[in-house]
XYZ file of C-alpha atoms in Angstrom:
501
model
C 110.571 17.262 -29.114
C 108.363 14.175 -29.862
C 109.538 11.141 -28.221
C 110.514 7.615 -29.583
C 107.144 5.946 -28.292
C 104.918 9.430 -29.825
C 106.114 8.730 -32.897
C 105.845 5.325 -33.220
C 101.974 6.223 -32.059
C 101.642 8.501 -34.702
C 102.921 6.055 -37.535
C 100.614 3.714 -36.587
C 97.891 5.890 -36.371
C 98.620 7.654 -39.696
C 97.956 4.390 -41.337
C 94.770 2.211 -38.794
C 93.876 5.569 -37.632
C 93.645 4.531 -33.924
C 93.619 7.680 -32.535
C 90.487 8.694 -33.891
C 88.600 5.569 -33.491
C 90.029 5.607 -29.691
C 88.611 8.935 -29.263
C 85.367 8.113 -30.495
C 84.960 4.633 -29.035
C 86.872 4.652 -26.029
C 84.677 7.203 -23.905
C 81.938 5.248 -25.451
C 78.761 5.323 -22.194
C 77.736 1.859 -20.947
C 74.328 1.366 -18.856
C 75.581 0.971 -15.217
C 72.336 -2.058 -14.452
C 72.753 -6.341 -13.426
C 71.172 -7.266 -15.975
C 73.481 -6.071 -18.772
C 76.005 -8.564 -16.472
C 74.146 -11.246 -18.747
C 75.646 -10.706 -22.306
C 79.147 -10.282 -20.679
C 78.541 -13.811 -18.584
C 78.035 -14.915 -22.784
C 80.959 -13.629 -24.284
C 83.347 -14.235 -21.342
C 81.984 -17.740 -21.103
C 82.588 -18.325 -25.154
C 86.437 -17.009 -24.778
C 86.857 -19.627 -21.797
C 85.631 -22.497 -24.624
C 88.008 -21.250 -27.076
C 90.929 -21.338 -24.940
C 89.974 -24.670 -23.312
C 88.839 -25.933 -26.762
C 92.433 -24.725 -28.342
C 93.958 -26.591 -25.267
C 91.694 -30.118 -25.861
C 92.905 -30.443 -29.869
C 96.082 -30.691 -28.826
C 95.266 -34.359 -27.121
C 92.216 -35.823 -28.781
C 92.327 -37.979 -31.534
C 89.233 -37.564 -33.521
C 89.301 -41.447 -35.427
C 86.909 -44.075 -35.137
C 89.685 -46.800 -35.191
C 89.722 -49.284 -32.763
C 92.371 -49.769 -30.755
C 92.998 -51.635 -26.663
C 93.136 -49.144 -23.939
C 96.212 -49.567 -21.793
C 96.063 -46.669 -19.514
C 95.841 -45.704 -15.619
C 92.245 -46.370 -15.703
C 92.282 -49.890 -14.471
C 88.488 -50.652 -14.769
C 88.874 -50.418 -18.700
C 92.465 -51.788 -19.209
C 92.252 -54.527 -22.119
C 89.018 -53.072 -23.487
C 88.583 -52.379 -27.184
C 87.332 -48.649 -27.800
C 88.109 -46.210 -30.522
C 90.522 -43.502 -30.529
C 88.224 -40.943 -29.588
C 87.245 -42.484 -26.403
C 90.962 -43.778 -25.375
C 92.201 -40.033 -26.099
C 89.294 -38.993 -23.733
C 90.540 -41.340 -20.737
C 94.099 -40.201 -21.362
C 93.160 -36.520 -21.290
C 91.148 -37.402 -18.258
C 93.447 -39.745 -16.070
C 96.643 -39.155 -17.788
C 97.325 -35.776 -18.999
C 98.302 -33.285 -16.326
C 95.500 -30.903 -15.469
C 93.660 -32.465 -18.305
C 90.725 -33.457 -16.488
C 89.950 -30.227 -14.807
C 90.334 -28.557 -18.377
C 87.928 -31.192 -20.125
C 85.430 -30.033 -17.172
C 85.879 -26.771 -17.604
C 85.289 -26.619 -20.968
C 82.157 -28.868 -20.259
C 80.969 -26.502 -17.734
C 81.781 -23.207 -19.702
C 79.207 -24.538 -22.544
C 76.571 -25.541 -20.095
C 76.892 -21.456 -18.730
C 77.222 -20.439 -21.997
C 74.138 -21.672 -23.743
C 72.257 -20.733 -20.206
C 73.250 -17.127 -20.324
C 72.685 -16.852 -23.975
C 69.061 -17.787 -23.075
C 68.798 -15.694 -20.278
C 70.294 -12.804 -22.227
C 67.519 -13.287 -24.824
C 64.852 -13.654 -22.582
C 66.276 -10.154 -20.824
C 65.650 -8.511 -24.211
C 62.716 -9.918 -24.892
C 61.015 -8.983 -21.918
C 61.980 -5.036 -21.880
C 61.415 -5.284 -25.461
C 65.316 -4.492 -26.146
C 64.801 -6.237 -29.831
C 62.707 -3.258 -30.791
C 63.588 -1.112 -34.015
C 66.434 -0.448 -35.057
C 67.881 -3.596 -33.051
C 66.150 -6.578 -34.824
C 68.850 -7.527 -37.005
C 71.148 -7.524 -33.993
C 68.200 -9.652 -31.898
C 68.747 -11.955 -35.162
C 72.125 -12.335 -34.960
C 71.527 -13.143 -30.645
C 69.084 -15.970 -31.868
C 71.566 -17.259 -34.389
C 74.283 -17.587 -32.235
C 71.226 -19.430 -29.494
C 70.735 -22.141 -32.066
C 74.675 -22.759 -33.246
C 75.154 -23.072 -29.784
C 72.157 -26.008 -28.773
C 74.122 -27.975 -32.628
C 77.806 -26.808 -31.121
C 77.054 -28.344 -27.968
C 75.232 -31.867 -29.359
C 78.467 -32.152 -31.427
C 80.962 -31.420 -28.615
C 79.332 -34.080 -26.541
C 79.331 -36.102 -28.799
C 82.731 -36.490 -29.675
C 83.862 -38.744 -27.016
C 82.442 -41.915 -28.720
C 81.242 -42.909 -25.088
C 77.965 -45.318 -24.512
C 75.925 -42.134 -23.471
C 77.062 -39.913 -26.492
C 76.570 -42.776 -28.454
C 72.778 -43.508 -27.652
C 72.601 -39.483 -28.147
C 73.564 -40.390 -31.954
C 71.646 -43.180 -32.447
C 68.188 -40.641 -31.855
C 69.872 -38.436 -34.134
C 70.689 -40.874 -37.013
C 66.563 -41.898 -36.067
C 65.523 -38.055 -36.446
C 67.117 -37.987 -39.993
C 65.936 -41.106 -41.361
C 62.740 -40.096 -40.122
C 62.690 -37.124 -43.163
C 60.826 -38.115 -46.346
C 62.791 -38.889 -49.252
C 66.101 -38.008 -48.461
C 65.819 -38.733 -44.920
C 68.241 -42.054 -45.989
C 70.923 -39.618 -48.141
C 70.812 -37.137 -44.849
C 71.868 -40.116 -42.757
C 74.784 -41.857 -44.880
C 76.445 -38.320 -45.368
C 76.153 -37.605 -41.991
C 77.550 -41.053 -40.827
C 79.533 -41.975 -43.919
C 78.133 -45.167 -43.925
C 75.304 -47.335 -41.629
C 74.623 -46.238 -38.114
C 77.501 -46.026 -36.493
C 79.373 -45.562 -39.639
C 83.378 -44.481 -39.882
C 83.229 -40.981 -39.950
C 80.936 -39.591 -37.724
C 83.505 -38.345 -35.115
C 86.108 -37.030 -37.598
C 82.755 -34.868 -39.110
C 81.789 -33.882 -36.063
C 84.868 -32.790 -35.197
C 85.649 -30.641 -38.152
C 82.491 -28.928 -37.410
C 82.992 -28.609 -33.350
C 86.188 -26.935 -33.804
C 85.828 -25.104 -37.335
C 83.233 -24.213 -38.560
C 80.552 -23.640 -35.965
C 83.070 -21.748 -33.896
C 84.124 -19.607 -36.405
C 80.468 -18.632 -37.357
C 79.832 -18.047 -34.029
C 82.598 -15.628 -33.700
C 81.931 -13.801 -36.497
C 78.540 -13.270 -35.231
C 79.700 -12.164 -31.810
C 81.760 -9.521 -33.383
C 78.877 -8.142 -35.714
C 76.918 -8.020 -32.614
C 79.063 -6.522 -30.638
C 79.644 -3.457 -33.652
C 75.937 -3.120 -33.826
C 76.011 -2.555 -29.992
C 78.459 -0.237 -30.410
C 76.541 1.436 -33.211
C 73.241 1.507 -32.700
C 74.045 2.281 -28.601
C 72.594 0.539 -25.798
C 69.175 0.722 -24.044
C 68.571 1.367 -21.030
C 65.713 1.746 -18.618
C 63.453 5.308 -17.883
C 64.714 7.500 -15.125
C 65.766 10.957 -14.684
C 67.860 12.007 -17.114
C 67.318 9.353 -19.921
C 65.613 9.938 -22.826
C 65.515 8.169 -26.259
C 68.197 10.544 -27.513
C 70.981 9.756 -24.908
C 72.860 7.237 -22.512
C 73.577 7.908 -19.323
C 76.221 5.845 -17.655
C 80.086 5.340 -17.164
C 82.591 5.383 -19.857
C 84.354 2.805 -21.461
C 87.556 4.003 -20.711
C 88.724 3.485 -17.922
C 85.856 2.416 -15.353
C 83.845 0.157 -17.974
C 87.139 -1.321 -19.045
C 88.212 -2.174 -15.072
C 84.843 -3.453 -14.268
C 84.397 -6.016 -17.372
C 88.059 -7.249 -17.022
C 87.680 -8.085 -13.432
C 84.356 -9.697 -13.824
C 85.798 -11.708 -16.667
C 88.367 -12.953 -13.859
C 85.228 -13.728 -11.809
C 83.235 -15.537 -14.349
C 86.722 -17.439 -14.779
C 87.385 -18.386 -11.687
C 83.574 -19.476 -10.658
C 83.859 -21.748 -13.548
C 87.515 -23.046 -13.075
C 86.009 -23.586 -8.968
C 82.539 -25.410 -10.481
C 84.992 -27.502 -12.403
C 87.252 -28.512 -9.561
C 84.371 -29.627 -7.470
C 82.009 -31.209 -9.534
C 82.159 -33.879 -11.839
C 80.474 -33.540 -15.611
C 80.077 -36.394 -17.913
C 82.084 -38.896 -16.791
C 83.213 -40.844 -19.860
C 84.663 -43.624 -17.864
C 81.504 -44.554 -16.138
C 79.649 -45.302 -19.444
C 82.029 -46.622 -20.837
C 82.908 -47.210 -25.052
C 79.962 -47.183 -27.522
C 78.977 -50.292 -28.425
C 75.630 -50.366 -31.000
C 73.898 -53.604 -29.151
C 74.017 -51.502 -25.489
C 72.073 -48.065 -24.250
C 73.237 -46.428 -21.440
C 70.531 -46.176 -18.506
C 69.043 -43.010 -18.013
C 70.166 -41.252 -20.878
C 69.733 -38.195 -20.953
C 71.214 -34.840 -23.213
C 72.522 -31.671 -21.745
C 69.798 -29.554 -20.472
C 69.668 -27.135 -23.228
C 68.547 -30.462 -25.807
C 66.111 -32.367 -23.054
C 63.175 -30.013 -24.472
C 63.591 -31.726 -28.190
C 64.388 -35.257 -26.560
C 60.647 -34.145 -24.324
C 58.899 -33.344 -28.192
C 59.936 -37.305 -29.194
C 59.192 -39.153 -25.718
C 55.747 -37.736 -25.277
C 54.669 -38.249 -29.189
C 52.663 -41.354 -29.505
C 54.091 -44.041 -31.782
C 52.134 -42.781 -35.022
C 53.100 -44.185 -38.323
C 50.861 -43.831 -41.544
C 51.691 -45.741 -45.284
C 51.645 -43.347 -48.709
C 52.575 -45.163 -51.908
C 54.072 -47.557 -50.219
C 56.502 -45.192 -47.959
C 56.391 -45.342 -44.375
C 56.183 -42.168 -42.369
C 57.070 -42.045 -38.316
C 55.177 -39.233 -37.459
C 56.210 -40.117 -34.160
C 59.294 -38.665 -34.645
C 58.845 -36.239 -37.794
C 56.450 -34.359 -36.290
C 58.441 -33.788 -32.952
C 61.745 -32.437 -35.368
C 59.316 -30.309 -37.103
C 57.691 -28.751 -34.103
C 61.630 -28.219 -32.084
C 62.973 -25.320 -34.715
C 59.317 -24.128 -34.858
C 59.479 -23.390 -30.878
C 62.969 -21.526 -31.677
C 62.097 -19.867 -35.085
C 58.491 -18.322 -33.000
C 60.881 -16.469 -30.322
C 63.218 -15.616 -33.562
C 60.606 -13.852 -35.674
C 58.316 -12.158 -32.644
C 60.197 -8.854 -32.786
C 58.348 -8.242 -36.758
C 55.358 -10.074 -35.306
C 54.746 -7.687 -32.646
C 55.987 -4.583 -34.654
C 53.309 -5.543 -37.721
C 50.466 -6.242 -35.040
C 51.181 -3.499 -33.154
C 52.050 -1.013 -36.297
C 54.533 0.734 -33.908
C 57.564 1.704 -36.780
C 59.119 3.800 -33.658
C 62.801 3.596 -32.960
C 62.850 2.484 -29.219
C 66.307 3.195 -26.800
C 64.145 3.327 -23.487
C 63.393 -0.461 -22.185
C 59.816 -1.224 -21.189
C 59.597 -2.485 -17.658
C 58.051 -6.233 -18.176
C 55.071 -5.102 -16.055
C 54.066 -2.442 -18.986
C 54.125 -4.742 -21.500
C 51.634 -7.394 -20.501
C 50.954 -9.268 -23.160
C 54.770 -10.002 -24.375
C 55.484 -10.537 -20.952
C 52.797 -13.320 -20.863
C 53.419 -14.555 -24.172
C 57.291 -14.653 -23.188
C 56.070 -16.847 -19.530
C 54.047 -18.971 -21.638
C 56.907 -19.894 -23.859
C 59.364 -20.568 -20.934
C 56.726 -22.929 -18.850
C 56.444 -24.679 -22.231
C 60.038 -25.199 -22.601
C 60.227 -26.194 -19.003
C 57.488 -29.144 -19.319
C 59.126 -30.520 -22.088
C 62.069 -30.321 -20.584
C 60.597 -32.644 -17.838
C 59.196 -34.698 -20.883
C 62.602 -35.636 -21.679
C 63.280 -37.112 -18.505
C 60.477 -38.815 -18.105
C 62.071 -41.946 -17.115
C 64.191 -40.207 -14.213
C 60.946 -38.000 -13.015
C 59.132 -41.587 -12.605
C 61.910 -43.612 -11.049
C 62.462 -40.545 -8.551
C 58.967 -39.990 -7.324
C 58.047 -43.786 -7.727
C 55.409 -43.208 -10.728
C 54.257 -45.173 -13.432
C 56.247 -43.703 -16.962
C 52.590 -43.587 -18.701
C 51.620 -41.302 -15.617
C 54.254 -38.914 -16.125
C 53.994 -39.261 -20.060
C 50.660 -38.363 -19.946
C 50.725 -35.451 -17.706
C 53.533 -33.979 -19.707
C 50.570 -34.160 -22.724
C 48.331 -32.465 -20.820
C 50.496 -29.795 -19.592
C 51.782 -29.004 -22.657
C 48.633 -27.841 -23.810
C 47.042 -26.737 -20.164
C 50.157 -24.938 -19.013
C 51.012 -22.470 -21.238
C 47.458 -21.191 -21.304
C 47.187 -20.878 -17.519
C 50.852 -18.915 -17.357
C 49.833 -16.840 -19.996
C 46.319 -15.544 -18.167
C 48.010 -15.639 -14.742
C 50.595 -13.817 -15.375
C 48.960 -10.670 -18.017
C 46.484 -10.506 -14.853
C 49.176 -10.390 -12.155
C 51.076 -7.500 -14.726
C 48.207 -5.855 -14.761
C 47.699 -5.738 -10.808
C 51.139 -4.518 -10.397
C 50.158 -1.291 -12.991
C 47.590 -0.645 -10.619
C 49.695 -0.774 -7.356
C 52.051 1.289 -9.787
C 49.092 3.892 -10.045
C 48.274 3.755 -6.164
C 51.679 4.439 -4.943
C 51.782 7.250 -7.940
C 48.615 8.548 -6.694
C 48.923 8.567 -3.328
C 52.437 7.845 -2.190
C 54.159 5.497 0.105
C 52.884 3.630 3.090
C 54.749 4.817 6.128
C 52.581 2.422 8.786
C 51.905 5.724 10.666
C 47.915 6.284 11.856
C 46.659 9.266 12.318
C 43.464 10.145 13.920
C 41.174 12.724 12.122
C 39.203 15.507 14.280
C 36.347 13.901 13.337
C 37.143 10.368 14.929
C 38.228 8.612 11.601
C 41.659 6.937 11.722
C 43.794 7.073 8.453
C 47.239 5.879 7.452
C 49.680 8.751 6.645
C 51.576 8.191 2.844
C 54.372 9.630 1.964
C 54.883 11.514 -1.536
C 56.999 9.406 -3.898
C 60.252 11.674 -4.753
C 60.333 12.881 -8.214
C 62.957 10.101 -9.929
C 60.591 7.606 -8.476
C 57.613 9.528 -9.783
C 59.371 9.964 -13.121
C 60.165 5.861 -13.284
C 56.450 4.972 -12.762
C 54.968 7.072 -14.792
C 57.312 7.316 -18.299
C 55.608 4.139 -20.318
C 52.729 4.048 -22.163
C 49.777 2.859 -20.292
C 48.154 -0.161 -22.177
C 44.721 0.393 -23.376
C 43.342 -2.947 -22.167
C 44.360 -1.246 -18.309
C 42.663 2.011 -19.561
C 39.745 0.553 -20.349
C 38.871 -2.261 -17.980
C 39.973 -0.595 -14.846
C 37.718 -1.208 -12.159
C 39.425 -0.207 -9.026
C 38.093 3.089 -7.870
C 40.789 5.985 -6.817
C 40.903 9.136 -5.553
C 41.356 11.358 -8.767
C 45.471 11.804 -9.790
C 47.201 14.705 -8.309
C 49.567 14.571 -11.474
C 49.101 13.136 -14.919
C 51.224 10.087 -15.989
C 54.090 11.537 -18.200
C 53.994 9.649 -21.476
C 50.260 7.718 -20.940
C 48.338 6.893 -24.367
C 47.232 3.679 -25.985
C 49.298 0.335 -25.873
C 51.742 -0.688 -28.781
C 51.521 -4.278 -27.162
């Protein structure tokens, strides 16, 4: 006889079919390796916004109207402000908890946008975004952009003297667009710079529409996951037909839900401790002040870097005026992004490799994505420091034209150097690789010959070792230009031919 809670299983499942989709999906193989640590650091990180978001609406007033702050904040008592920003000092001196949740969801974007990045750059790198996964690497890079516009908005909405002057070099950047560059700024602003409606705009998008993209995307990625299964990297055992790993059900299941309690907590801790964007020390926007040493959220400093390093170029057509010194920088930001974006069809049309690919390359075997992908970064990174330019002069007591300079040169030197030094050091590491594959293991033993000659005794490498060195496709620039001269192999490379990178 069927109990009461069978057969209330079985009408369910009779109509959302549960049953079958839990018996397909639920002993569903996960990768046991760190680095797939990285998406779940994403997601986990995006459910913490949403329930600290959720928690924020419920106290901020998104309105532009002035009113005089009479609050627990002494410093600011009598001063006129909008809304926005009086709602902010409330949450943040007068609601309980409410500080430590406005920090947390602060801190939760700053982790999420970082371990979006990182994520990408983990794919990139093994060449994850391979066919059939590009769509899916699209939807990764989608969600990479919303997030750098999601988080510009979200600091934004505070109507404080630092999110203010971040604004302003917006409302600049869209004036700065032939033609409708004027239209773009008025609909954005709902008027001239500051305009009325800027925050209420903002807002709508911050909590709406953005957010709800986002998680749209997330889910579609997550399916494709699920259908197209997950890489992982050579060793015994794993071919391009299987996955070898623990189920979903139950150890998966244990292992994300009590690292999402750890990614919780580490944020809720960073949150208690340190201080993020403290409103109250900038205080209101006003349009005749600029806060000093402003500066965006890391993820943004790299566009800021494009404008601050662009000299002040400005050239007259039929009588319009065009500020290449700022067009050209907003041109060149998305074109950094879209490169990274498209380089999965690059590489596949260069290449010609139409292969479906569940085995990860090991960055080392790939050297010329792996230098293209260091080049990128150390770009990003100089930029970066291009956007602070004021703070990296005041800190190591340089002129600003010094460090304005340099940033010009590097961004043009750098890249170039990372990208030789580091296919060359790839390519030295393929040939330790071949050493240790040829002749095993140092052990630090010598051993004298009969003959008088004293060697160093190697140990073979055991077979999964053997098997992890060898299963890649050795690149025909390492082929060809080797130089180093070896005893011959005792075994052949599984898997050696020409490179697809």
């Amino acid at each position: 006889m069927t109990t009461k809670g069978e057969r209330v299983a079985d009408w369910f499942d009779g109509r959302l079919g549960i049953h079958t989709l839990g018996k397909r999906y639920l002993r569903k193989v996960f990768p046991d390796h760190w680095s797939f640590l990285l998406g779940e650091i994403c997601l986990y990180s995006f459910v913490v916004l949403i329930l600290t978001g959720v928690w924020l609406t419920l106290f901020f007033h998104p309105s532009m109207n002035e009113v005089t702050y009479h609050g627990s904040y002494t410093p600011l008592n009598g001063v006129r402000m909008s809304e926005a920003y009086a709602s902010t000092l409330d949450i943040s001196f007068d609601v309980r908890g409410g500080l430590l949740i406005r920090q947390l969801h602060h801190w939760a974007a700053l982790v999420f946008v970082a371990g979006m990045l990182t994520h990408m750059m983990r794919h990139f790198f093994t060449g994850s975004f391979r066919k059939p996964r590009e769509i899916n690497w699209l939807f990764g890079w989608s969600l990479l952009f919303l997030g750098l516009f999601e988080g510009l908005f979200g600091y934004s909405l505070p109507d404080d003297l630092l999110s203010g002057t971040g604004l302003r070099f917006v409302d600049g950047a869209l004036l700065s667009v032939p033609i409708v560059g004027t239209y773009l700024s008025m609909f954005l602003l709902g008027g001239e710079f500051p305009g009325d409606d800027i925050v209420p705009r903002l807002y709508s998008l911050h909590i709406l529409v953005i957010p709800g993209i986002m998680a749209a995307l997330i889910v579609a990625h997550i399916l494709l996951v699920v259908y197209h299964k997950h890489t992982q990297f050579a060793g015994p055992g794993r071919t391009e037909r299987n996955v070898v790993g623990a189920p979903f059900m139950p150890v998966y299941m244990a292992k994300a839900g009590g690292f999402f309690f750890l990614v919780f907590g580490v944020l809720t801790l960073i949150s208690a401790v340190a201080t993020i964007n403290p409103v109250w020390s900038y205080g209101p926007f006003r349009a005749d002040q600029v806060s000093t040493g402003a500066q965006p959220d890391w993820y943004l400093g790299f566009a800021e870097g494009l404008v601050r390093i662009m000299p002040g170029w400005e050239i007259t057509l039929w009588g319009h005026t065009l500020v290449l010194g700022v067009l050209i920088p907003i041109v060149v930001f998305p074109l950094l992004l879209v490169f990274i974006g498209v380089y999965p069809f690059l590489e596949a049309r260069i290449t010609g490799d139409k292969r479906e690919h569940h085995l990860l390359d090991r960055p080392r075997n790939r050297p010329v994505r792996t230098a293209i992908g260091a080049a990128w970064i150390s770009l990003y990174l100089i930029l970066l420091a291009g956007g602070g330019n004021d703070i990296v002069a005041t800190r190591l007591h340089l002129s600003i034209n010094t460090v304005t300079w340099a940033v010009r040169i590097g961004m043009s030197v750098v890249p170039a150097v990372v990208f030789v030094v580091t296919r060359r050091i790839c390519l030295g590491l393929q040939l330790r690789d071949r050493e240790l594959v040829v002749h095993g293991r140092e052990t630090g033993v010598i051993k004298r010959l009969p003959h008088g000659e004293y060697v160093e005794v190697h140990q073979p490498l055991d077979q999964a070792r053997l098997h992890t060195l060898t299963a890649h496709e050795r690149p025909g620039e390492f082929v060809e230009r080797e130089r180093v001269s070896l005893d011959p192999p005792r075994r052949t490379p599984s898997g050696s031919g020409p490179s697809s990178s």
